[in-house]
Amino acid sequence: MKTNGNFIFKLYVTGEAPNSIRAIGNLNDLCRDHLAGHHEIEIVDLLRDPQKALEDEVLLTPTLVKLSPKPVRKIIGNLNDMAAVLKAIGLEAFRNEK
Amino acid sequence: MAFEENSKRIMANASTFGWDLQKLVPGKLFFLDAQPSPDLIQAGDFDLNGMLAVLDAKVRAMGARRIVFDSLDMLLNLLDTATQQREANRLNEWIMKKEITAILTGKVEQEAGNNTGQYQNTFMPFMTDAVVELNHRIVDGVSQRVLRLKKFRGSSFSENESPYVIGSRGFEVAEVSSFMANAVKVTKERVSSGVERLDTMLGGGYYRGASILITGAPGTAKSTLSGAFTQAACARGERALFVSFDSAPAEIIRNLESVNIRLKRYERSGQLRLVAARAGSFNSEIHYLRIKNLAQEHQARCLVVDPISALGKQGNELTSQNVLERLLDWTKAVGITLVCTSLLGGNAPEAEGSAMQISTNVDTWIHLNYLVRAGERNRALTIVKSRGTGHSNQVRELVLKDSGISLTDVYTVGGEVFMGTMRWEKEEAALSDKKIQEALAVRKLTSLKLAEAELEVRAKAVQVELEATRQEKAFLAVSDRQTVTDSADRVSQVRLLRGADRFPKGRQRRPGSKP
């Protein structure tokens, strides 16, 4: 469901790798704390679907792609650096207001 | 996997060396562009698991046996040092598990004056089985690329630096060998030096496949001797390459024509290739490879490098020395007869040592120098050494004339060497002495002949006189007898005529008988 105002994320991971597990956890935390349900998350496991990596030009894991709202942003890493993630997806101001 | 340059550029660059990578692309070769985007945002730790998952699938799909990670440092540098090592190990394990041969490239920080650079990813050399270090440095303003095998597990290897060149034939590494080439073709065949008398001095000419060094001060006819050798080679129907660092081909041809060495026809027929090069434009390594390539292309059996000292002009001494050794080894291995010249002044070359110590490596060394005496400068030729051939120890004068090159005996009187006009005068003096002797002999002979002729004539005259005397004597005897008979006859005749007597019948009356 692509709704205006909704955040759409695609997270590329590799199975049960520690960084992948952490990234999923961090993303869930972020959505819960800052987006309150206004989001969609698609998780792509490159171990199961390596072709996707070539199509989407994602090689490093974990990689978070924010597809909406524009502009598209690509963030690599396990998302431990939450401040950097919020800044990258344009939620820094939003959080401050809150 | 291309982490720095993209695949389009890599393919374009490769095509300038004549490697058509595009042709391989669908089935045999797969490019994965993996340049980290400049907009990339990093938020926390990441790993190569995703990349390896992709590669895993690709390797399996195409049955790949080789993989290249170009500029892996671009990727690793996104990580902190501890993580770099973790990911490098992950990569290493993957490579081993896949049993695939991988080449990883990365940069080293180069310090001025230090041959070994500092690795950006220090663990990389430890991880791999072999390390090849490429180095590019500028020596005296000339670029020099060297390659060094730093590590090669499970194999012995040469640890020295080897120069390499990237040229139109791709990547060429100079083979530095501490041993002489084993495949040397040793032959007793002789080839003419182009100067008949020099061949005699060398006991029949240069050996086929030998290296000959001609040293001398400027203008001592080093190029001319090289030209003579070239002409002789072409005249035998062999292909020759003449590399000059001094003159343009047209100049070489013109200059040599002045001493009756005619190369134009051979250049036209394609048998001879004349190449002019400038010493300063490349380092000695590139010059060597160019000469080698040209000689191979031309299938030359005889090679002239004039002067070889040009190779030593640029770059460091060690490299030049190395290049010369390899040039000599190579020509010997393939059986090319090499004549090279070197600028070297002075009258005692062995004392001065030759340019770049090449003289110790060559088979034959001919030195040309000027002897200045009595206001004249004359060229003298000495065979300093000639391996495996008996050779003349005589210093000879090299005479250049319209008709060609010749070697003339020098006069040595009381330890002094006479050349040029002084030699000529000596020769003339000897010659006129001989002429006088000859003239005197002729004169003597003539006078003797005259005497002989006179005597012969006199002998003839005496003979004739003798004959005359004999004849007179004989005449005298005859006339005496005649006188007696005549008088008796006359008496009887008179009687008859007077009629005092009858004529006797049948026969005449005897004189004095009575009627």
Coordinates of C-alpha atoms in Angstrom, one line a residue, chain A residues 14 17-20 46-47 50-51 53-54 58-62 73-81 84-85 88, chain B residues 1 30 32-34 39-54 57-58 75 78 86-87 90:
Chain A
T14 CA 21.7 -11.9 4.6
A17 CA 24.1 -12.6 10.1
P18 CA 24.5 -10.5 13.2
N19 CA 24.5 -7.2 11.4
S20 CA 21.3 -8.2 9.6
L46 CA 20.0 -11.8 -0.5
L47 CA 20.9 -15.4 0.5
P50 CA 20.8 -12.9 -4.9
Q51 CA 19.5 -11.7 -8.2
A53 CA 21.0 -7.5 -5.4
L54 CA 22.1 -7.1 -9.0
V58 CA 22.8 -3.4 -3.5
L59 CA 25.9 -5.4 -2.6
L60 CA 26.7 -4.6 1.0
T61 CA 24.6 -5.8 3.8
P62 CA 22.7 -4.7 5.6
R73 CA 18.1 7.3 0.2
K74 CA 20.5 4.3 0.6
I75 CA 22.0 3.7 4.0
I76 CA 24.4 0.9 4.7
G77 CA 25.2 -0.5 8.0
N78 CA 23.4 -2.1 10.9
L79 CA 21.7 1.2 11.8
N80 CA 23.3 1.3 15.2
D81 CA 24.0 5.0 14.6
A84 CA 22.7 9.3 11.3
V85 CA 19.8 7.2 10.1
A88 CA 19.5 10.5 6.4
Chain B
M1 CA 34.3 -6.7 -9.3
F30 CA 31.0 -10.8 -16.1
L32 CA 30.1 -6.3 -11.5
D33 CA 30.2 -2.5 -11.0
A34 CA 30.5 -2.0 -7.3
D39 CA 25.8 9.7 -1.8
L40 CA 26.2 6.6 0.3
I41 CA 25.3 7.0 3.9
Q42 CA 26.8 4.8 6.5
A43 CA 25.0 4.2 9.7
G44 CA 26.8 1.5 11.7
D45 CA 28.7 -1.7 10.9
F46 CA 28.1 -3.6 7.7
D47 CA 29.6 -6.8 6.1
L48 CA 30.3 -8.4 2.7
N49 CA 27.7 -11.2 3.2
G50 CA 25.4 -9.7 0.6
M51 CA 28.2 -9.3 -2.0
L52 CA 29.3 -12.8 -1.4
A53 CA 25.8 -14.1 -1.8
V54 CA 25.6 -12.4 -5.1
A57 CA 25.2 -17.3 -7.4
K58 CA 27.1 -15.7 -10.3
L75 CA 35.4 -0.8 -0.1
L78 CA 34.6 2.4 4.6
R86 CA 37.0 -9.4 9.8
E87 CA 35.6 -8.8 6.3
R90 CA 35.3 -13.5 5.3

